[in-house]
mmCIF file of N, CA and C in Angstrom:
data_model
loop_
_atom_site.group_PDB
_atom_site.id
_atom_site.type_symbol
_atom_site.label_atom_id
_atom_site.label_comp_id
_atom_site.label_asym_id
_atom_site.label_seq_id
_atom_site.Cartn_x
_atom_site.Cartn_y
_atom_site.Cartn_z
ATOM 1 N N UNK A 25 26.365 -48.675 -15.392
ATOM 2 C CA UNK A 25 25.499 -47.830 -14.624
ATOM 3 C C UNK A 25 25.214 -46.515 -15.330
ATOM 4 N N UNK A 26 24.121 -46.404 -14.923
ATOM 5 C CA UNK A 26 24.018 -44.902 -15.853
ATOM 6 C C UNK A 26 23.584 -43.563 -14.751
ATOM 7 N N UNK A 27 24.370 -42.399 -15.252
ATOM 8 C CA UNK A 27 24.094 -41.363 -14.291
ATOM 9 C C UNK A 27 23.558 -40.340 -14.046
ATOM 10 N N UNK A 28 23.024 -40.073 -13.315
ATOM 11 C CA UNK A 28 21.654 -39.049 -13.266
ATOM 12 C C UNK A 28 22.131 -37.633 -13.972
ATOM 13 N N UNK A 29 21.397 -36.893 -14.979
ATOM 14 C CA UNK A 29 21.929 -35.643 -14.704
ATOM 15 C C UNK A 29 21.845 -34.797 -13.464
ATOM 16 N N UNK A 30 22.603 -33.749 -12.918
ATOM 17 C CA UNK A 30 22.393 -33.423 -11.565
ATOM 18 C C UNK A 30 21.656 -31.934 -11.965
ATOM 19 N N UNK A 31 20.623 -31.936 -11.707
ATOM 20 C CA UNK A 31 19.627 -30.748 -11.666
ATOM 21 C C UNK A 31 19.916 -29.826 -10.823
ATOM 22 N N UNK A 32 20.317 -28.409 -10.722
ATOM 23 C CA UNK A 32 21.073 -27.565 -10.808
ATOM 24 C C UNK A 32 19.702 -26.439 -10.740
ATOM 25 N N UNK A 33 19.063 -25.412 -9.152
ATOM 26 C CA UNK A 33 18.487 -24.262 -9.523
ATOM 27 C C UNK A 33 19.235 -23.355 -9.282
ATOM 28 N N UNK A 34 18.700 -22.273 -10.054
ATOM 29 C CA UNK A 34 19.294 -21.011 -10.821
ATOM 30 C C UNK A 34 19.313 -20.104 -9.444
ATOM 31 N N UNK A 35 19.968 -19.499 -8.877
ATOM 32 C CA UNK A 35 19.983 -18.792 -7.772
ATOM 33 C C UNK A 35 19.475 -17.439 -7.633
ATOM 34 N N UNK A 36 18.728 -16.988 -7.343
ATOM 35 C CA UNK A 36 18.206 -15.314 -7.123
ATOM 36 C C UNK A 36 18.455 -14.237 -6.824
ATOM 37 N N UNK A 37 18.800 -13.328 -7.688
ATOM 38 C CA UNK A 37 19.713 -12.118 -7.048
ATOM 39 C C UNK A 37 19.341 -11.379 -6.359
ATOM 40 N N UNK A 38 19.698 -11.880 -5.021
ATOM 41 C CA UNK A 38 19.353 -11.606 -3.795
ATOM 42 C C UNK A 38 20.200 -9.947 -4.035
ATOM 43 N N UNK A 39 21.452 -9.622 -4.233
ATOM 44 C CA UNK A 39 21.817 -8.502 -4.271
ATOM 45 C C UNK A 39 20.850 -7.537 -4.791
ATOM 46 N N UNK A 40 20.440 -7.751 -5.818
ATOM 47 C CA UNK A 40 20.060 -6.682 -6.487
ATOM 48 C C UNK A 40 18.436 -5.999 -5.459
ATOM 49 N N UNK A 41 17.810 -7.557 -4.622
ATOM 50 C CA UNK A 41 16.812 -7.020 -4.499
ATOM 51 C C UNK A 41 17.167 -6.074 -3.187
ATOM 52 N N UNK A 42 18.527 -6.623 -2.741
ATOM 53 C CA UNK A 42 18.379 -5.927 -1.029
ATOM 54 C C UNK A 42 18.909 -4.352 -1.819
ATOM 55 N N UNK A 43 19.441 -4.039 -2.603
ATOM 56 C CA UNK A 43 19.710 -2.974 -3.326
ATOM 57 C C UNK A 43 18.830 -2.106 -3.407
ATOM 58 N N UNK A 44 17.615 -2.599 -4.378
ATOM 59 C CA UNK A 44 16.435 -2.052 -4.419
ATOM 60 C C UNK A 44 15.796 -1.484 -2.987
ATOM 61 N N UNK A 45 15.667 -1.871 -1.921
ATOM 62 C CA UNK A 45 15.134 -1.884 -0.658
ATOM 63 C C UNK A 45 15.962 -0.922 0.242
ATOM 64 N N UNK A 46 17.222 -0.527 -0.299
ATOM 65 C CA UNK A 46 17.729 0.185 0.701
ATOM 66 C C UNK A 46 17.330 1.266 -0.347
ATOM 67 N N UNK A 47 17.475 1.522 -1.286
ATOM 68 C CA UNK A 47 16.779 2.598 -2.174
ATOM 69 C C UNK A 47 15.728 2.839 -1.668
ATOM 70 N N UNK A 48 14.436 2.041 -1.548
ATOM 71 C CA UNK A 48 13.686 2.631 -1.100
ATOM 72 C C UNK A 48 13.291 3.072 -0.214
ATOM 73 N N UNK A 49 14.498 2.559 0.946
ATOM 74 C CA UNK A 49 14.522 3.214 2.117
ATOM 75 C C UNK A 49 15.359 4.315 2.514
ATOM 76 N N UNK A 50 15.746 4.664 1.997
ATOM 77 C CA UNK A 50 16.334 5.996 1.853
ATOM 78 C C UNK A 50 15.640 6.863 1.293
ATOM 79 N N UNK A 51 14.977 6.539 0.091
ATOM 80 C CA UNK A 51 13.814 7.784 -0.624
ATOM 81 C C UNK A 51 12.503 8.131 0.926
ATOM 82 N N UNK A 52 12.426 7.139 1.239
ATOM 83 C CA UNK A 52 10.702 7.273 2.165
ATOM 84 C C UNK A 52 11.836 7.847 3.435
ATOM 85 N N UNK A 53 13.149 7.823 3.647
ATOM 86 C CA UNK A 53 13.604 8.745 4.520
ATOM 87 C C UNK A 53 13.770 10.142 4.176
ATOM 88 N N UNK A 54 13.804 10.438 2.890
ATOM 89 C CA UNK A 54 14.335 11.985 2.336
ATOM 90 C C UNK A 54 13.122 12.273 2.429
ATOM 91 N N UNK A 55 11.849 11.862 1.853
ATOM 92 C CA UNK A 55 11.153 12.351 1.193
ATOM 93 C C UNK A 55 10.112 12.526 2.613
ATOM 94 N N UNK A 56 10.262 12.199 3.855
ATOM 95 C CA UNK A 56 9.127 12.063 5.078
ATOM 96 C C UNK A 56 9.363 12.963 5.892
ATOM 97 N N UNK A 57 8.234 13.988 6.437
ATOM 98 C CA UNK A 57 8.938 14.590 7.421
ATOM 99 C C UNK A 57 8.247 14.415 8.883
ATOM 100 N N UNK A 58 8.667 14.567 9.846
ATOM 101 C CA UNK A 58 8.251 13.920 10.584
ATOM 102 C C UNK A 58 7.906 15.542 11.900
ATOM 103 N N UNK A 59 6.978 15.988 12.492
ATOM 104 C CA UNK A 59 6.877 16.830 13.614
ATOM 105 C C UNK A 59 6.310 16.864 14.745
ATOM 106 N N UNK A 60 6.946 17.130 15.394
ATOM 107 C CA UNK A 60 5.752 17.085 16.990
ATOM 108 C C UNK A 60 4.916 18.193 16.685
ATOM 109 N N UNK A 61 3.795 17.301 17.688
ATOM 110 C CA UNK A 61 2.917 18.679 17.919
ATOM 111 C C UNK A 61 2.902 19.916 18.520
ATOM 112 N N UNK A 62 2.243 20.958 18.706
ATOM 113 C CA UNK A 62 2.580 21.997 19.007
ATOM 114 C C UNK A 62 2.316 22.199 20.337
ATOM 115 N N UNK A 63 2.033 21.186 20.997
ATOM 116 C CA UNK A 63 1.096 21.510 22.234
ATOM 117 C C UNK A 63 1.712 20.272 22.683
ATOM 118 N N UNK A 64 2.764 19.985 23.509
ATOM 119 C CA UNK A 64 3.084 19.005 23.811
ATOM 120 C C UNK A 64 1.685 18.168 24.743
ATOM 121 N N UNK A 65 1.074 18.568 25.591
ATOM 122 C CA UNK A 65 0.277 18.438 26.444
ATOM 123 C C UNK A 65 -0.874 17.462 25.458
ATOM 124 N N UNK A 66 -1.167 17.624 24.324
ATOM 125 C CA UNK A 66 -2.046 17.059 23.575
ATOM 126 C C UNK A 66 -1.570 15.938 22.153
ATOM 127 N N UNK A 67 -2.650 15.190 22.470
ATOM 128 C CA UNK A 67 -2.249 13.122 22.400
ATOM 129 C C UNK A 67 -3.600 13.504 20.796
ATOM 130 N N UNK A 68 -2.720 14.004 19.812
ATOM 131 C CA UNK A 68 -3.594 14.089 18.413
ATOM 132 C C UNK A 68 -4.421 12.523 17.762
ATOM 133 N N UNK A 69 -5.633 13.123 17.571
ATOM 134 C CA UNK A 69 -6.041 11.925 17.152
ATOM 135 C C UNK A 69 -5.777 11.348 15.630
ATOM 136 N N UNK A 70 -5.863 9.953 15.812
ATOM 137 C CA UNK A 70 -5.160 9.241 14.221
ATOM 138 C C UNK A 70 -5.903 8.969 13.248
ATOM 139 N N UNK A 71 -5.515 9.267 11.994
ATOM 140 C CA UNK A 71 -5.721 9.150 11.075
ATOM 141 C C UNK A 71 -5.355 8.675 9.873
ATOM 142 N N UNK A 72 -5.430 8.254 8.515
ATOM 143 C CA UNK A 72 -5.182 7.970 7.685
ATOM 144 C C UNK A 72 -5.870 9.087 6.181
ATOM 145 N N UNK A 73 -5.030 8.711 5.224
ATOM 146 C CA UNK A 73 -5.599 9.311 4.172
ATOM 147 C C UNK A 73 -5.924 10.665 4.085
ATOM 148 N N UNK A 74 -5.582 11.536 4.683
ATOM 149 C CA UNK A 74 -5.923 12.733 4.849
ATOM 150 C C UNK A 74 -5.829 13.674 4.403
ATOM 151 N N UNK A 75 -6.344 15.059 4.072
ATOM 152 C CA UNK A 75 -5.487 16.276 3.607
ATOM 153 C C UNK A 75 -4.769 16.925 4.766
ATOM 154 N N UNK A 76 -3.387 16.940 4.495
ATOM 155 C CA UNK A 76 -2.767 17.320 5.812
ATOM 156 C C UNK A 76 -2.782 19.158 5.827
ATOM 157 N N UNK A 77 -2.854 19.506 6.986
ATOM 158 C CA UNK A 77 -2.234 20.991 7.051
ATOM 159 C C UNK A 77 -1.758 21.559 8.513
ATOM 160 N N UNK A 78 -0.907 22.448 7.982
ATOM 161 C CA UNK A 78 0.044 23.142 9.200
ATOM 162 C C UNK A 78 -1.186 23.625 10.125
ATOM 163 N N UNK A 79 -0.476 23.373 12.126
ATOM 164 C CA UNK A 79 -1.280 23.767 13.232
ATOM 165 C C UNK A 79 -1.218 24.830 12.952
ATOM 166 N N UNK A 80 -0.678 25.781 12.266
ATOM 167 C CA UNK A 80 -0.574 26.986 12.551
ATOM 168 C C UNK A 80 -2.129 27.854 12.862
ATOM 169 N N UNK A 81 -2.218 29.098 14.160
ATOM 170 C CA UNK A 81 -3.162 29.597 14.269
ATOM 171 C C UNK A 81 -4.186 28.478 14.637
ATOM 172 N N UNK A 82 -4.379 27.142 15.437
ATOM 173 C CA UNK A 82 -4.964 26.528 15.123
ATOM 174 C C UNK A 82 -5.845 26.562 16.721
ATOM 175 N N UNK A 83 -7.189 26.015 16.984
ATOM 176 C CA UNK A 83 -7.463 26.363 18.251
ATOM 177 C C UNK A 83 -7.481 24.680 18.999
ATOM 178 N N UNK A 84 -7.005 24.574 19.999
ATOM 179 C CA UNK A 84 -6.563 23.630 20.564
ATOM 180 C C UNK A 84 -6.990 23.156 22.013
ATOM 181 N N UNK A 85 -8.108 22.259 21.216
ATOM 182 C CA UNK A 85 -9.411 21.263 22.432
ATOM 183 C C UNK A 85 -8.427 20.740 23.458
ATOM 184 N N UNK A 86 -8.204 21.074 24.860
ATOM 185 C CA UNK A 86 -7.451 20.158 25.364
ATOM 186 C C UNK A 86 -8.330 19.282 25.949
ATOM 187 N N UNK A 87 -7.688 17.705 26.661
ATOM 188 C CA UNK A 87 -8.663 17.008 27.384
ATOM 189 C C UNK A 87 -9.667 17.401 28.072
ATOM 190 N N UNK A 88 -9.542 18.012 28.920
ATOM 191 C CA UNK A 88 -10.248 18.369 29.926
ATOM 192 C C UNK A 88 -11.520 19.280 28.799
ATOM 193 N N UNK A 89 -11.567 19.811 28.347
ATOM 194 C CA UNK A 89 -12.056 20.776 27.181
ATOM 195 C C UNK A 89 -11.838 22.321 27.202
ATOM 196 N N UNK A 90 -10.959 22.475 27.791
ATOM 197 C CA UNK A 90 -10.193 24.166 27.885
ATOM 198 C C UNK A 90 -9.910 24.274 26.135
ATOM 199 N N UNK A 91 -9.836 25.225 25.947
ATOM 200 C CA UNK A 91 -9.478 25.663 24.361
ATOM 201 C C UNK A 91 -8.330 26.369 24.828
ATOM 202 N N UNK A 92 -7.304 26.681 24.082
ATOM 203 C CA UNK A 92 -6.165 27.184 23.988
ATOM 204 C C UNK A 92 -5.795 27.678 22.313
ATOM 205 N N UNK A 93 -4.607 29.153 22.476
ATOM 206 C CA UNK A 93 -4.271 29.439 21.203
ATOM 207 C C UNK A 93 -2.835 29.784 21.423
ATOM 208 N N UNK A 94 -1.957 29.619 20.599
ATOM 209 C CA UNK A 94 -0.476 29.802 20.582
ATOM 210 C C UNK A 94 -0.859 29.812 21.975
ATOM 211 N N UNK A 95 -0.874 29.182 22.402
ATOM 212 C CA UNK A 95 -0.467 28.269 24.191
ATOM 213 C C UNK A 95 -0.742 29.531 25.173
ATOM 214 N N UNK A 96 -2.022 30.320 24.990
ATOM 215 C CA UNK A 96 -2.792 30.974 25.792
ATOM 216 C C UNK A 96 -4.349 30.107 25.925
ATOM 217 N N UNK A 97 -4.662 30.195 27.196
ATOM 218 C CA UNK A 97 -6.173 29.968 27.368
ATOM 219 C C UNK A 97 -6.836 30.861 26.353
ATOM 220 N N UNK A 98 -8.268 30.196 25.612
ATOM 221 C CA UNK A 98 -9.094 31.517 25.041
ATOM 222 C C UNK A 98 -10.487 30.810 24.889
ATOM 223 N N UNK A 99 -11.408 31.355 23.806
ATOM 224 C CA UNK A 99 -12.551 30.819 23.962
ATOM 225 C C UNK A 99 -13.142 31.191 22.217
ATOM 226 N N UNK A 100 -14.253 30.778 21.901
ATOM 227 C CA UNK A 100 -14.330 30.948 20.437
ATOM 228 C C UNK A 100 -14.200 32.485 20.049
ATOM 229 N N UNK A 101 -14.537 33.191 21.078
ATOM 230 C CA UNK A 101 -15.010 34.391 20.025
ATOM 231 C C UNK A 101 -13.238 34.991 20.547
ATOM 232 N N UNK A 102 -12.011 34.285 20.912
ATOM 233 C CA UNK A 102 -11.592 35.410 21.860
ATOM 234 C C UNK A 102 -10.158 34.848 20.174
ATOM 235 N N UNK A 103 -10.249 33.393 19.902
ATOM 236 C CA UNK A 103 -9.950 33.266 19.239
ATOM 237 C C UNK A 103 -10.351 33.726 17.531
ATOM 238 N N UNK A 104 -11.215 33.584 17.356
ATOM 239 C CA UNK A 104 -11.509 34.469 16.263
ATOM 240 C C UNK A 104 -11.191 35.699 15.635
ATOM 241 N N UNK A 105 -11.092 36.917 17.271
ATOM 242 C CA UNK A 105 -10.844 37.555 17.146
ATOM 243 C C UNK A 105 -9.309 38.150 16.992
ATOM 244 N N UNK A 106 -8.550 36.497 17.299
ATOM 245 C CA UNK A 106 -6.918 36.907 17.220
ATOM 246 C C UNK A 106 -6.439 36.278 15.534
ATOM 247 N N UNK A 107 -7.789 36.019 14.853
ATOM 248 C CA UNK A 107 -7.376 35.337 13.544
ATOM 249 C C UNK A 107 -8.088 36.267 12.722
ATOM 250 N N UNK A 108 -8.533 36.902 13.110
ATOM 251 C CA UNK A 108 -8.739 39.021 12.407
ATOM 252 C C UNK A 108 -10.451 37.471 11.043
ATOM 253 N N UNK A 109 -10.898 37.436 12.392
ATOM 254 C CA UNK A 109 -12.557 37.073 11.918
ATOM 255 C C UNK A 109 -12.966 37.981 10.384
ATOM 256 N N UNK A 110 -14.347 37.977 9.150
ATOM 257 C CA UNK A 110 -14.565 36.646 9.225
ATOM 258 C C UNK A 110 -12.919 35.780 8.322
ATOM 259 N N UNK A 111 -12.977 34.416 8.573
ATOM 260 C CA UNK A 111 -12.455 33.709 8.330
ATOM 261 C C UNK A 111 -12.408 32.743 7.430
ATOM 262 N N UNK A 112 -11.859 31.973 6.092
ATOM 263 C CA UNK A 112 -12.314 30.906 5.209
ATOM 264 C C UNK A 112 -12.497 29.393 5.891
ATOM 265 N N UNK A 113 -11.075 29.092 6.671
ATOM 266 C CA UNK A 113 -10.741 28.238 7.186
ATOM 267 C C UNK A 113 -10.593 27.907 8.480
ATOM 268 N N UNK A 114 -11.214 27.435 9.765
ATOM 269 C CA UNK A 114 -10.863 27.332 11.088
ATOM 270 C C UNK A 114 -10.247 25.853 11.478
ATOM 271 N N UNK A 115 -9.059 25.980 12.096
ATOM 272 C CA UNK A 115 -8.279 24.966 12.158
ATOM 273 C C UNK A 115 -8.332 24.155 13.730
ATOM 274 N N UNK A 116 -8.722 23.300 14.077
ATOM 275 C CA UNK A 116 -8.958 22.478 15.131
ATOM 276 C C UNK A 116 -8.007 21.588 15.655
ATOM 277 N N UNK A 117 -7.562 21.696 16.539
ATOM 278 C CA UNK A 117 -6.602 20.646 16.760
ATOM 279 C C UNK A 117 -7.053 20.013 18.348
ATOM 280 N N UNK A 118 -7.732 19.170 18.466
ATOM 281 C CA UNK A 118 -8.276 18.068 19.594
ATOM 282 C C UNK A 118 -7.452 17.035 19.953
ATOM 283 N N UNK A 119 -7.202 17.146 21.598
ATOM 284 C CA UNK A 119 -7.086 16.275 22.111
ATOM 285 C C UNK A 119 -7.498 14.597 21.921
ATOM 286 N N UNK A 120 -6.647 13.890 21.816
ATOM 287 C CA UNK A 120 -6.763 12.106 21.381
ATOM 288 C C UNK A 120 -8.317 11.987 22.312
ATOM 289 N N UNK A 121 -8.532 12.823 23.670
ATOM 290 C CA UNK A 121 -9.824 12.179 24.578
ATOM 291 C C UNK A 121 -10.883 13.263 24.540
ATOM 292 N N UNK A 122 -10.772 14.116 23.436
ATOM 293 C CA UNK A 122 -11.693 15.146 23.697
ATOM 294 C C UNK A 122 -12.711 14.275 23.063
ATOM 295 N N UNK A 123 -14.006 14.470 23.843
ATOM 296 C CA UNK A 123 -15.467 13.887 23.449
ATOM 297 C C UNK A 123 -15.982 14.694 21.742
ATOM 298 N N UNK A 124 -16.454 13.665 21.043
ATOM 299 C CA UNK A 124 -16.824 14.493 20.177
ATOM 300 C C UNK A 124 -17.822 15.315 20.319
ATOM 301 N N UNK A 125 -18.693 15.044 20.592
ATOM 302 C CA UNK A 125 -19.524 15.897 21.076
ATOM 303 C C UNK A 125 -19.008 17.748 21.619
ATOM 304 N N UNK A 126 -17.797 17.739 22.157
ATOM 305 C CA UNK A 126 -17.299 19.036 22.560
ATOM 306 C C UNK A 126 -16.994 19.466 20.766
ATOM 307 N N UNK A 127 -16.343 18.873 20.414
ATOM 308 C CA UNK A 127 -15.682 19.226 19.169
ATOM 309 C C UNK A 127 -16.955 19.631 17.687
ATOM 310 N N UNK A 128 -18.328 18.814 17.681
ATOM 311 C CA UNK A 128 -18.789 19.295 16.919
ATOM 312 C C UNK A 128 -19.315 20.481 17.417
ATOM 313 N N UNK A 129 -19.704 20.944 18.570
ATOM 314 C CA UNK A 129 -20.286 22.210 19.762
ATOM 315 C C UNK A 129 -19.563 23.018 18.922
ATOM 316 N N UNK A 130 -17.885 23.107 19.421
ATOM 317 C CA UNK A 130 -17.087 24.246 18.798
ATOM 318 C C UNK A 130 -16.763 24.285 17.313
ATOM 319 N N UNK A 131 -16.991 23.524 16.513
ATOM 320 C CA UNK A 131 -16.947 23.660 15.472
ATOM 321 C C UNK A 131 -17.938 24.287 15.184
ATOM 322 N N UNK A 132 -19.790 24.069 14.992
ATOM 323 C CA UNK A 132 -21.236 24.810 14.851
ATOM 324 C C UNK A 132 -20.616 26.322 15.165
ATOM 325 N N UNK A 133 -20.204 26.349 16.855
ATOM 326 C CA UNK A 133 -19.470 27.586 16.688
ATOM 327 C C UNK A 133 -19.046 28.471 15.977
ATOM 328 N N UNK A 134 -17.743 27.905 15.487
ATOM 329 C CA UNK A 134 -17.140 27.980 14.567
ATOM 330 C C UNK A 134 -17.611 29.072 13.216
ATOM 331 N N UNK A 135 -18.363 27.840 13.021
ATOM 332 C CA UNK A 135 -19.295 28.217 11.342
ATOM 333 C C UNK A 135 -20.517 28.928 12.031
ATOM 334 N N UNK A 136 -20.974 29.202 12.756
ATOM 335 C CA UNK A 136 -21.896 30.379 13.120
ATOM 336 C C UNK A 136 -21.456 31.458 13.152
ATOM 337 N N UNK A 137 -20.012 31.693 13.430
ATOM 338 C CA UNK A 137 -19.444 32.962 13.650
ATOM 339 C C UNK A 137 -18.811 33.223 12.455
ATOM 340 N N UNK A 138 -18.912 32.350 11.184
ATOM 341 C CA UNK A 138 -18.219 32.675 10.216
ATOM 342 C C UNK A 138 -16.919 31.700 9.621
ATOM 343 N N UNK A 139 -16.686 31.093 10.259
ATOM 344 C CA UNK A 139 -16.179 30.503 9.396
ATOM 345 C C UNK A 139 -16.814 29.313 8.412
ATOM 346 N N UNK A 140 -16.107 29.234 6.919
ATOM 347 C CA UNK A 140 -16.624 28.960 6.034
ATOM 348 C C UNK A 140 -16.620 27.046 5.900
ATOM 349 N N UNK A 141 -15.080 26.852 6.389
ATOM 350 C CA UNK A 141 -14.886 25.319 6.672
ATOM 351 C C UNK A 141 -14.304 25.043 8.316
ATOM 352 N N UNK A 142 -14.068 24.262 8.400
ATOM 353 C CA UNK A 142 -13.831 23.901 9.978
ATOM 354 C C UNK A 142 -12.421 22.532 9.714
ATOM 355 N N UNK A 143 -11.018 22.380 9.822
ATOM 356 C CA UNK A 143 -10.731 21.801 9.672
ATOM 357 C C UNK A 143 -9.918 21.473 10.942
ATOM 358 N N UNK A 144 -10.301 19.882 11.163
ATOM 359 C CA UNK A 144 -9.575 19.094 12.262
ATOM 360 C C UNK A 144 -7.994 18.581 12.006
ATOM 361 N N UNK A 145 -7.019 19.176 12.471
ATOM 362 C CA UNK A 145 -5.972 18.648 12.437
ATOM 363 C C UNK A 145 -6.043 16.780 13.746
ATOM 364 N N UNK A 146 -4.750 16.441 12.891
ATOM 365 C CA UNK A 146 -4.600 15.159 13.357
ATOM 366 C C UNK A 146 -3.575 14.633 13.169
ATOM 367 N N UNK A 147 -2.667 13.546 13.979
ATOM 368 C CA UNK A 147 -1.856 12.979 13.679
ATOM 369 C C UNK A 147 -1.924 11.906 12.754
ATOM 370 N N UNK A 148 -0.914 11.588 11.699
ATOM 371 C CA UNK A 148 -0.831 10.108 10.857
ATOM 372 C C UNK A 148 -0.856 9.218 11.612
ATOM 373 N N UNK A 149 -1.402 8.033 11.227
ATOM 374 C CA UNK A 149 -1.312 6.938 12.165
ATOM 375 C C UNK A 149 -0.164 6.045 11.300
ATOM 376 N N UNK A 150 0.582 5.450 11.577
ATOM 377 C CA UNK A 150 1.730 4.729 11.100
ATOM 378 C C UNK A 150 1.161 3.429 10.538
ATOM 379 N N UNK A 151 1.759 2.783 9.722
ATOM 380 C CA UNK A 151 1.259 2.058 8.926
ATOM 381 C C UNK A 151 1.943 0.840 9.485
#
């Protein structure tokens, strides 16, 4: 009788890859930071790809469409005037249900009164 050779696969180093993976899960933990918003009351809308920047000073569309600043009621010019007008940058931060329509209004605003860009803050959307 004659006997088969017994074919034999090579096994995969499974170690090394779960190795790799906790590495990289630990880097995307050091390296992420994670914050609430400043306005608990407001549901930020999502985004991807973005240039991110701090709420700070930022004027804040709530649902309903009240504007708010460091968590006082205000209004464009009342805000402007607490960000020592004219201005380069105006920072927006809208409610997840504010209509756009409110938001381009106060933005035109915005840049009528001087400011030079108009930027919408937003939450990351998770991948």
């Amino acid at each position: 009788m004659m006997h088969r050779p017994s074919i034999r696969k090579e096994r995969e180093p499974t170690i090394a890859l779960i190795n790799i993976v906790f590495l990289m899960l630990i880097f995307f933990m050091v390296a992420g930071t994670l914050s609430a918003p400043k306005n608990s009351n407001v549901t930020l809308v999502k985004t991807q790809d973005l240039e991110g920047a701090e709420p700070d000073h930022a004027l804040v569309i709530m649902e309903d469409g009240r504007l708010m600043h460091l968590g006082k009621p205000t209004d464009v010019s009342g805000f402007l005037a607490a960000t020592q007008s004219p201005m380069g940058t105006a920072r927006i931060m809208p409610d997840q249900n504010t209509p756009a329509l409110r938001m381009i209004t106060i933005a035109r605003q915005l840049r009528a009164a001087g400011a030079q860009r108009v930027v919408i803050l937003s939450e990351k959307a998770r991948q």
